Short mmCIF file of N, CA and C in Angstrom, two decimals:
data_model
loop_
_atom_site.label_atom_id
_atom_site.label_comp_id
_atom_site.label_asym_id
_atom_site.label_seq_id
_atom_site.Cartn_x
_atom_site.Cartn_y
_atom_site.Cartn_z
N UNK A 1 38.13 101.59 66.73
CA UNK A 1 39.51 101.64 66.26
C UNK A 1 40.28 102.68 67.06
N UNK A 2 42.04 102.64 67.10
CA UNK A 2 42.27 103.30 67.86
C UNK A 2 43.01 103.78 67.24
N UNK A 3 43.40 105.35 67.27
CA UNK A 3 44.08 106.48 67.05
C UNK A 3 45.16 106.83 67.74
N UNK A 4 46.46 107.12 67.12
CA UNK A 4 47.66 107.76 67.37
C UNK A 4 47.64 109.18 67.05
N UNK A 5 48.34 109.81 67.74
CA UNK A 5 48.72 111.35 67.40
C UNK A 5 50.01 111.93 67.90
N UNK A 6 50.70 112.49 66.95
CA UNK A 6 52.12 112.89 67.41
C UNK A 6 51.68 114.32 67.64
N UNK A 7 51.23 114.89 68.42
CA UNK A 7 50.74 116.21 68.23
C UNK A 7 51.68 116.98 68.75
N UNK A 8 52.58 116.59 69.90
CA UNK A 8 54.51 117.13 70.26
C UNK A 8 55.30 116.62 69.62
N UNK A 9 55.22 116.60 67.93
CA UNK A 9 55.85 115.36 67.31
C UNK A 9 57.67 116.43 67.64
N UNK A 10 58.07 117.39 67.89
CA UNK A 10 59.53 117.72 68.25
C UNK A 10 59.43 117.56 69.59
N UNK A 11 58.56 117.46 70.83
CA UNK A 11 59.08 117.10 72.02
C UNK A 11 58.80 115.33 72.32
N UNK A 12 58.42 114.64 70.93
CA UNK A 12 58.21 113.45 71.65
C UNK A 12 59.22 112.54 70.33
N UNK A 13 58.56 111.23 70.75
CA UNK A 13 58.80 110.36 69.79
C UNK A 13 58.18 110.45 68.57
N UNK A 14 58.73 110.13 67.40
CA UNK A 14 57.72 110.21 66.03
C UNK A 14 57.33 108.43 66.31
N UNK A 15 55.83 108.35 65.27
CA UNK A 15 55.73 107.50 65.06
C UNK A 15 56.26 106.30 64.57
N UNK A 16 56.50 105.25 64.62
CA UNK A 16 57.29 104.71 64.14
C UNK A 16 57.25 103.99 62.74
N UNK A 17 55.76 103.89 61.97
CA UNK A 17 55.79 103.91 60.37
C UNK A 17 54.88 104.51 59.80
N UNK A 18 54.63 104.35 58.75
CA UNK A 18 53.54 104.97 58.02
C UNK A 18 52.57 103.79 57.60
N UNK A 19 52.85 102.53 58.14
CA UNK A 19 51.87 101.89 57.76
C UNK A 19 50.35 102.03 57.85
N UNK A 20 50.45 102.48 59.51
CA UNK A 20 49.07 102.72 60.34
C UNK A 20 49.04 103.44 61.60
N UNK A 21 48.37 103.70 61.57
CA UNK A 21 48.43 104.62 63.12
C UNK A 21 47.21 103.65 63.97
N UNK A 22 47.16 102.35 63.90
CA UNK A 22 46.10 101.56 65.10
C UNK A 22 47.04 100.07 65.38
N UNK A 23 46.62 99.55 66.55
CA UNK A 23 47.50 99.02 66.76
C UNK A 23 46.47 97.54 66.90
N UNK A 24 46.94 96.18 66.69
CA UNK A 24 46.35 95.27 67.15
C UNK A 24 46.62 94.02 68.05
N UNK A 25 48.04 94.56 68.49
CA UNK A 25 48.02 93.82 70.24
C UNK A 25 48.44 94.90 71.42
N UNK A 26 48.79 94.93 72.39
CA UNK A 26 48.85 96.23 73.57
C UNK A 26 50.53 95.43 74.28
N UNK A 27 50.64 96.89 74.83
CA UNK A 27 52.12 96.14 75.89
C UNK A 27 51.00 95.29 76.96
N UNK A 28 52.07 94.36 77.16
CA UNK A 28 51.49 93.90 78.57
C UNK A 28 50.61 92.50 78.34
N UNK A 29 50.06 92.63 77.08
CA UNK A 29 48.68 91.31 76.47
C UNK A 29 49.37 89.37 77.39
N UNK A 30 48.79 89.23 77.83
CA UNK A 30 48.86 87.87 78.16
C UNK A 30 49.29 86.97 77.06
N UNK A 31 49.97 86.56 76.71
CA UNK A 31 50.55 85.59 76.07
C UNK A 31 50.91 84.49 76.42
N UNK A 32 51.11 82.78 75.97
CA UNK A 32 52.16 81.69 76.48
C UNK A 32 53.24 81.57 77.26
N UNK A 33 53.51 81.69 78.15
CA UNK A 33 54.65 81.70 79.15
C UNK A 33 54.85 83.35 78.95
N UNK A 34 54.15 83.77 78.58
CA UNK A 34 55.09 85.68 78.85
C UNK A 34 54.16 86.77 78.70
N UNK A 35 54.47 87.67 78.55
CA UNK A 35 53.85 88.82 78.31
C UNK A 35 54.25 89.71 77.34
N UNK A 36 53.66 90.42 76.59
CA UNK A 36 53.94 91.04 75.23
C UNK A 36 54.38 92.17 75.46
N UNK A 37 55.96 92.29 75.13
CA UNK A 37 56.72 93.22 75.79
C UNK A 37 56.81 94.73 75.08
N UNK A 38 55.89 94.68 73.88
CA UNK A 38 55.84 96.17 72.75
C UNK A 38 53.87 95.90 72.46
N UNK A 39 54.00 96.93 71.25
CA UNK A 39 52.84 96.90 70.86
C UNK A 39 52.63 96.32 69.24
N UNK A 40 51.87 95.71 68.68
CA UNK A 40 52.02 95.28 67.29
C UNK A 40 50.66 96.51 66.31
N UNK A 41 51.68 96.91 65.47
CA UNK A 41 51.23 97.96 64.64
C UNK A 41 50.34 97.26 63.38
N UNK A 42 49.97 97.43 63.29
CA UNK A 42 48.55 96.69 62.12
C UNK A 42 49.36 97.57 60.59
N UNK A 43 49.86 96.63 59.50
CA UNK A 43 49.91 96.63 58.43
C UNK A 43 49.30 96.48 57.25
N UNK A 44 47.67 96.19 57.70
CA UNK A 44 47.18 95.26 56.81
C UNK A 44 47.50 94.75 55.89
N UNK A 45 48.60 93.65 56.59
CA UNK A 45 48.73 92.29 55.29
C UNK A 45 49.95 92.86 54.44
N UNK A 46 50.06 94.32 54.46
CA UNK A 46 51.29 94.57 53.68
C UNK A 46 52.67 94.29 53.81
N UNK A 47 53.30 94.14 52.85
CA UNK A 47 54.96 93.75 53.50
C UNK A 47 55.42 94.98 52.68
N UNK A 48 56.99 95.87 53.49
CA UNK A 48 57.76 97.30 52.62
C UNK A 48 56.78 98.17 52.97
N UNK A 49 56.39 98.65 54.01
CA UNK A 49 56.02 99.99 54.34
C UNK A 49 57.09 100.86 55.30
N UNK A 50 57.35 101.66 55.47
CA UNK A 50 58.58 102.48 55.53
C UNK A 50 58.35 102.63 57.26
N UNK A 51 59.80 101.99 57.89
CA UNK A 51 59.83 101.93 59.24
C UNK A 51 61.10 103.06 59.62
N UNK A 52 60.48 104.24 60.53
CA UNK A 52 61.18 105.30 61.04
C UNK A 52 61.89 105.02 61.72
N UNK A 53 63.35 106.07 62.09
CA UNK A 53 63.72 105.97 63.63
C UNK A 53 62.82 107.08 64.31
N UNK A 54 62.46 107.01 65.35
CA UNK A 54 61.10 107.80 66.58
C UNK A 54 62.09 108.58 66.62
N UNK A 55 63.37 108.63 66.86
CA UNK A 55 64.40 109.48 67.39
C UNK A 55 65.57 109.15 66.71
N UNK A 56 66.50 110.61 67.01
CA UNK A 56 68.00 110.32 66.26
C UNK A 56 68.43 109.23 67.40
N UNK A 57 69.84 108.46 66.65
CA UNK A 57 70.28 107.70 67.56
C UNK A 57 71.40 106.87 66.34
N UNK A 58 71.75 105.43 67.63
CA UNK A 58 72.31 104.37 66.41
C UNK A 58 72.07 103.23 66.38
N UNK A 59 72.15 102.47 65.35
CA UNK A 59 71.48 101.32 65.29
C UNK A 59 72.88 100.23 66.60
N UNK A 60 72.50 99.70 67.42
CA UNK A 60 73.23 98.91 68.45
C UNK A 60 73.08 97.13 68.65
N UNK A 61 72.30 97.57 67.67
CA UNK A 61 72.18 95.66 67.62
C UNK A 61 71.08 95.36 66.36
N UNK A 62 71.40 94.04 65.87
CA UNK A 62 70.74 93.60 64.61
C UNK A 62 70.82 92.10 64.69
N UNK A 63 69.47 91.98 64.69
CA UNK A 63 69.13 90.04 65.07
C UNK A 63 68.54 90.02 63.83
N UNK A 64 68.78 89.07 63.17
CA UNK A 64 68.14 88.02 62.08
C UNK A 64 67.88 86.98 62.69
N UNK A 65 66.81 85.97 62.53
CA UNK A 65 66.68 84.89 62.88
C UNK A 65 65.58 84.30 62.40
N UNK A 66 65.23 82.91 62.12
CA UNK A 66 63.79 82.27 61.66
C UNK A 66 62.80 82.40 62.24
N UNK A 67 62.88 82.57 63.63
CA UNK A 67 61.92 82.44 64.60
C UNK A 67 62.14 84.27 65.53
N UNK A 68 60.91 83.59 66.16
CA UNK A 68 60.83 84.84 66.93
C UNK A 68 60.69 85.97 66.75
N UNK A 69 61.39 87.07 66.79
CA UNK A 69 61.69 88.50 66.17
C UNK A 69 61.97 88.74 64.48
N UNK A 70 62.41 87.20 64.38
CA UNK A 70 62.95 87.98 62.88
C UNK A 70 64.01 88.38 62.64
N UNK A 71 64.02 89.15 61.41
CA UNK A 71 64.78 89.98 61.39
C UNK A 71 64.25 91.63 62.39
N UNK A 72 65.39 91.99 63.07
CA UNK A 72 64.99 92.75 64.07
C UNK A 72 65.75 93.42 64.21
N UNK A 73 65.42 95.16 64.70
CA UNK A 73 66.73 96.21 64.78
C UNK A 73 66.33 96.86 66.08
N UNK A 74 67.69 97.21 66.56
CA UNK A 74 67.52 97.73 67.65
C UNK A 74 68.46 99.01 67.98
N UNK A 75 67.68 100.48 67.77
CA UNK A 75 67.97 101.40 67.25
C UNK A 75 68.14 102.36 69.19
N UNK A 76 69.09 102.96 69.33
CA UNK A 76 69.63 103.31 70.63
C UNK A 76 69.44 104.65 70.24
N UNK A 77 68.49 105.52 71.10
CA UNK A 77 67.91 106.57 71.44
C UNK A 77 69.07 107.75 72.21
N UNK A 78 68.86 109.06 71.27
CA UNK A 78 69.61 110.17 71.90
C UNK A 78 69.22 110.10 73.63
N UNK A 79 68.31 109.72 73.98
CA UNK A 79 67.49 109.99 75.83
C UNK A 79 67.97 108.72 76.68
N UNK A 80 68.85 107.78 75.51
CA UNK A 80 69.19 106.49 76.78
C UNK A 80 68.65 105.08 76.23
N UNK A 81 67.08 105.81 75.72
CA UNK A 81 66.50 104.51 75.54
C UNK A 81 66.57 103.53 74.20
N UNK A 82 65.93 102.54 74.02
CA UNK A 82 66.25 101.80 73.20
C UNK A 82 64.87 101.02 72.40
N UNK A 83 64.74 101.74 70.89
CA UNK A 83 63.58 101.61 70.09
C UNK A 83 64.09 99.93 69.47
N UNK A 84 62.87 99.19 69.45
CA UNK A 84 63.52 97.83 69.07
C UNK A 84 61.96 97.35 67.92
N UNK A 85 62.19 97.24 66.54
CA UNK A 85 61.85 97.24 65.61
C UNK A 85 61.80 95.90 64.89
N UNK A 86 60.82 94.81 64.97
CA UNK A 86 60.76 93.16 64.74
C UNK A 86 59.87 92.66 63.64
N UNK A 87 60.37 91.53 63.26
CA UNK A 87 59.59 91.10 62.04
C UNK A 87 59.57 91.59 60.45
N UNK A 88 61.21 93.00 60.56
CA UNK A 88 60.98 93.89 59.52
C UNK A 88 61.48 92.43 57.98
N UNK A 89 60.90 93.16 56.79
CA UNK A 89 61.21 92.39 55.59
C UNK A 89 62.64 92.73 55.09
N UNK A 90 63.26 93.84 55.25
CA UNK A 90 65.04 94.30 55.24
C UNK A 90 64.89 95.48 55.75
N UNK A 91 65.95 95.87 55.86
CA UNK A 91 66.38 96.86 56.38
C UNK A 91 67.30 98.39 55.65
N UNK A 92 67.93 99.34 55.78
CA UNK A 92 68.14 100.14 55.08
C UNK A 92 69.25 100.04 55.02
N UNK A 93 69.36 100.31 53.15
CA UNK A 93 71.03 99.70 52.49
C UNK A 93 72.06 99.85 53.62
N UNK A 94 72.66 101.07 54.61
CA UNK A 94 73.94 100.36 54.98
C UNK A 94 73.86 99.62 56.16
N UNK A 95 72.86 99.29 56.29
CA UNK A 95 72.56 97.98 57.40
C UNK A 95 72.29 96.79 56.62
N UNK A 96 71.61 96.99 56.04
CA UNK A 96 71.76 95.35 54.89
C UNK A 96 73.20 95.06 54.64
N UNK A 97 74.08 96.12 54.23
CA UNK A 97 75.63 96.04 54.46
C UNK A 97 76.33 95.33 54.83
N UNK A 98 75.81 95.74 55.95
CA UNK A 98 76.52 95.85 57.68
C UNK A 98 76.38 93.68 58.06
N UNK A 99 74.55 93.55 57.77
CA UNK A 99 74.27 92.61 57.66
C UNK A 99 75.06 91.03 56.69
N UNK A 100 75.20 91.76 55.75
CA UNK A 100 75.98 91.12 54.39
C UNK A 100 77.32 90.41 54.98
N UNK A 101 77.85 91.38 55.48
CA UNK A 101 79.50 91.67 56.14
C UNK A 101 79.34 90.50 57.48
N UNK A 102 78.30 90.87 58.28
CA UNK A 102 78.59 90.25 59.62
C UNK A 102 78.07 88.24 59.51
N UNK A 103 77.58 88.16 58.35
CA UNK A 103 76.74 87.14 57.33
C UNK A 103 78.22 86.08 57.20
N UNK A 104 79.07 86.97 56.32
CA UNK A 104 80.23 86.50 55.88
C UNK A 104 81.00 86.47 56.46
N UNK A 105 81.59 86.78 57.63
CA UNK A 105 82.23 87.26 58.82
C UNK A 105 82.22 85.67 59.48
N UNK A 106 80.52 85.64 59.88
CA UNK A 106 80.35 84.23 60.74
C UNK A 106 79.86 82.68 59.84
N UNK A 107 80.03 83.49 58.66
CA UNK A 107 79.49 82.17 57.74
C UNK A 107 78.55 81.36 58.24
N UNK A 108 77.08 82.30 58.76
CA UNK A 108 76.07 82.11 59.20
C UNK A 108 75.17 82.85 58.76
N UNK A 109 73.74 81.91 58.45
CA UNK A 109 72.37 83.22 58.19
C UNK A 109 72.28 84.01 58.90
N UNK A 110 71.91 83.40 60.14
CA UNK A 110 71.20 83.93 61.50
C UNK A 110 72.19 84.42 62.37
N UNK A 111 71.94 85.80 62.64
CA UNK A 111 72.94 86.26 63.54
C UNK A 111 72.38 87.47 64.59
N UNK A 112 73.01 87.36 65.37
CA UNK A 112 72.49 88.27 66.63
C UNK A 112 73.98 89.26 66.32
N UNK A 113 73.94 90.33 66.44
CA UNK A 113 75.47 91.22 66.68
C UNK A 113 75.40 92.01 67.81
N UNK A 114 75.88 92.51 67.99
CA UNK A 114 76.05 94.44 68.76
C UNK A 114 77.17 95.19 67.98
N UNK A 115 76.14 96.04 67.69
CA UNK A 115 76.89 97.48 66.29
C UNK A 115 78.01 98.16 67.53
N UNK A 116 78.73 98.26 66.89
CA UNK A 116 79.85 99.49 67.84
C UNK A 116 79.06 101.11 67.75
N UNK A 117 78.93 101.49 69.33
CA UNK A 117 78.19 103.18 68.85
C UNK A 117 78.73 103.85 67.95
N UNK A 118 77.37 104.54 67.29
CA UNK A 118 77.91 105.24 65.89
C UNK A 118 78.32 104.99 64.92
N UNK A 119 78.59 103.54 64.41
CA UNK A 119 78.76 103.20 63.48
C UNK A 119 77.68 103.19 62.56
N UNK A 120 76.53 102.86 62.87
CA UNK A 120 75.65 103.13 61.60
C UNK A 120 74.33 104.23 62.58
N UNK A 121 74.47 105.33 62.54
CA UNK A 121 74.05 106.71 63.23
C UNK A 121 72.67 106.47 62.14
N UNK A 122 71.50 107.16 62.66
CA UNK A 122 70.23 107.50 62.48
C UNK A 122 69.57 108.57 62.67
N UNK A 123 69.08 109.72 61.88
CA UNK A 123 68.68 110.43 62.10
C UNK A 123 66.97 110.64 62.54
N UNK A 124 65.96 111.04 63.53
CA UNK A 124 64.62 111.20 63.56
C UNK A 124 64.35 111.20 62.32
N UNK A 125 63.21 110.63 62.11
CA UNK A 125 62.70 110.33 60.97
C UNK A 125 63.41 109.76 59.43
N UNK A 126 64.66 108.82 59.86
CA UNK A 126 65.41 108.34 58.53
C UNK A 126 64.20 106.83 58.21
N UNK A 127 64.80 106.57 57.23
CA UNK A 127 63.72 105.62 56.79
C UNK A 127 64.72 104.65 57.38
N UNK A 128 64.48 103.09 58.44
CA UNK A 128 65.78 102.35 58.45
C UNK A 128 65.42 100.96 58.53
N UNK A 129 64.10 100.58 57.94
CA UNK A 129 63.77 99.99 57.62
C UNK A 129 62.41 99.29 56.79
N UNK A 130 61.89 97.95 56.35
CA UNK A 130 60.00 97.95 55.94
C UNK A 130 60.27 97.30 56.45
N UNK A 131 58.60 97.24 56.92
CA UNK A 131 57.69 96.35 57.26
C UNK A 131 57.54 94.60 56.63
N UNK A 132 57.37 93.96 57.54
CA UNK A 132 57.63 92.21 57.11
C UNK A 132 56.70 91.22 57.68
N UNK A 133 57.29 90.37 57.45
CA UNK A 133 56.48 89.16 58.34
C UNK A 133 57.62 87.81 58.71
N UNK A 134 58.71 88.36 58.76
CA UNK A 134 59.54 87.66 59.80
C UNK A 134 59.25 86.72 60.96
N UNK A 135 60.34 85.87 61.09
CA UNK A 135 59.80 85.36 62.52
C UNK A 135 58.88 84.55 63.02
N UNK A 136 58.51 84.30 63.88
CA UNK A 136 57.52 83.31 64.26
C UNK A 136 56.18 83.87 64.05
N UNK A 137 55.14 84.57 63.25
CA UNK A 137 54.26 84.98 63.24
C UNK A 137 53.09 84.73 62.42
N UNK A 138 52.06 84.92 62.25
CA UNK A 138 51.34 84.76 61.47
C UNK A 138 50.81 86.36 60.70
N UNK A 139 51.24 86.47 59.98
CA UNK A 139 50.55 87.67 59.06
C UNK A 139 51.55 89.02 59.17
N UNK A 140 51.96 89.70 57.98
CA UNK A 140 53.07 90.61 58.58
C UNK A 140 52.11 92.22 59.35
N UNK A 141 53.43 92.69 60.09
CA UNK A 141 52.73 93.61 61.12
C UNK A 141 54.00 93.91 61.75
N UNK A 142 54.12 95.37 62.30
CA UNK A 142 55.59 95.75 63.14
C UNK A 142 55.27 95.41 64.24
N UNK A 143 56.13 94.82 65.16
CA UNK A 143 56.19 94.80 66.78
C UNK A 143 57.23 95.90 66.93
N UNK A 144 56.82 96.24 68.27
CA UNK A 144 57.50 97.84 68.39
C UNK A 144 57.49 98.07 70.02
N UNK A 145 58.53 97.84 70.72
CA UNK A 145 58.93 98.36 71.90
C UNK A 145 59.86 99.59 71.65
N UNK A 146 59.83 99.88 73.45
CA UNK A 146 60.75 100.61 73.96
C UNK A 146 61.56 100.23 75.02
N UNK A 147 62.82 100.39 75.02
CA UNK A 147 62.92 99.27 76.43
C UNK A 147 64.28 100.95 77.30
N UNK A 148 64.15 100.62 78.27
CA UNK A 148 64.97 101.74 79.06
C UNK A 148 66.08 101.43 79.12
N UNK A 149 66.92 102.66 80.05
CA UNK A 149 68.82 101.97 79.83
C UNK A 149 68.56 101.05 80.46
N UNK A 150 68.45 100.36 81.09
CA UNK A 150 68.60 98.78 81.67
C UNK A 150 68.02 97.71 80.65
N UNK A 151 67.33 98.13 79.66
CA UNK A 151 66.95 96.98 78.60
C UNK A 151 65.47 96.24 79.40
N UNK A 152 64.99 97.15 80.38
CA UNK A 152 63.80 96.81 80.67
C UNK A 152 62.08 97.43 79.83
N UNK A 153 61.42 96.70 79.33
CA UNK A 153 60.48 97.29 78.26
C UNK A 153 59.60 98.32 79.02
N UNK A 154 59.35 99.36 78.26
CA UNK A 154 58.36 100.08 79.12
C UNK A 154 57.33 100.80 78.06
N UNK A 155 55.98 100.23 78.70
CA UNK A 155 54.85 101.30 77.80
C UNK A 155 54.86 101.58 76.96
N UNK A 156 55.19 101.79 75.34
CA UNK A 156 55.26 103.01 74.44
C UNK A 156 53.99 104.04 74.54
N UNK A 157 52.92 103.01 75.04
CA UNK A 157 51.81 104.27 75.22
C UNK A 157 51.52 104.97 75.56
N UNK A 158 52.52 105.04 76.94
CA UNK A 158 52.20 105.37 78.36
C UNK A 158 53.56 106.93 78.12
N UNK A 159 53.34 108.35 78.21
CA UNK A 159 53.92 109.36 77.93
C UNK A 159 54.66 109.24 76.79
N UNK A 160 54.88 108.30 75.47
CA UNK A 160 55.56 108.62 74.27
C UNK A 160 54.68 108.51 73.32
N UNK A 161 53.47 108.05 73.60
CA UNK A 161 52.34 108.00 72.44
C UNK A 161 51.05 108.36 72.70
N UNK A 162 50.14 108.93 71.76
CA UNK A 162 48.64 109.27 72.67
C UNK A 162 48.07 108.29 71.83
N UNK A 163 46.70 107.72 72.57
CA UNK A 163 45.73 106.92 71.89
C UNK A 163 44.40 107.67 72.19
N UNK A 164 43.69 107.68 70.86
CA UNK A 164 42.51 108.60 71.10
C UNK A 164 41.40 106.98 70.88
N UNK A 165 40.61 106.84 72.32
CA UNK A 165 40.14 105.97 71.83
C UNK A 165 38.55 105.97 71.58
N UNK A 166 37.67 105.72 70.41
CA UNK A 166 36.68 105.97 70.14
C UNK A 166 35.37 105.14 70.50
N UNK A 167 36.21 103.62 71.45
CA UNK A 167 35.10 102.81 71.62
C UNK A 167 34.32 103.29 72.93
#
């Protein structure tokens, strides 16, 4: 099994829930036409376990959808970068809000947006969303990238997370 540790938890990223600290797919995993652009956090089976922001920031985009991601948040990092949070079961009241509003707005379920900066601000460690099973998946579990200012994914493992591995 593999181990997380925030042990620079003020010079780094916090973890991103309390579900689990092991993970059961990797960036990069070979997949159907693609490659697995985050890491999937092992929930066991639970749905509503409490999903962090790693960093202050603001929420910059919010996809609902049947497939795929889900319902999905995408939380914009004080450093540039961009924490992107999938498959959650809801999200935190003034984003469910926000959600409600942009719902009625397009007189549509499913909606992709982009939040105006700062409108719904996040503090390190706010609670801003649970854990789900959204989306195209089988069994609930967080998917969890990082993607850089260009919106290109990079590592979470690789300098924002340690893995202690015991095998």
């Amino acid at each position: 099994s593999s181990l997380f540790s925030n042990d620079n938890i003020d010079e780094g990223y916090l973890w991103p829930t309390n579900a689990s600290k092991t993970i059961t797919a990797v960036f990069g995993e070979e997949r159907p036409r693609r490659f697995h652009a985050g890491i999937d956090v092992r929930t066991y089976g639970i749905i509503g376990k409490e999903i962090y922001a790693i960093e202050s920031g603001y929420i910059s985009r919010i996809k609902v959808s049947s497939s795929s991601y889900g319902k999905t948040l995408y939380l914009t990092l004080i450093d540039g970068n961009t924490a992107v949070y999938a498959h959650l079961d809801r999200f935190h009241p003034n984003i469910e809000e926000k959600v409600t509003s942009l719902q009625k707005d397009s007189n549509k379920n499913f909606i992709d947006s982009y939040i105006k900066k700062n409108e719904l601000k996040f503090n390190k460690g706010d609670i801003i969303g649970y854990s789900g099973d959204t989306g195209g998946i089988s069994g609930p579990h967080l998917h969890f990238e990082i993607r850089d200012n260009k919106g290109k994914p990079i590592n979470p493992l690789q300098n924002h997370f340690t893995i202690e591995d015991t095998l």
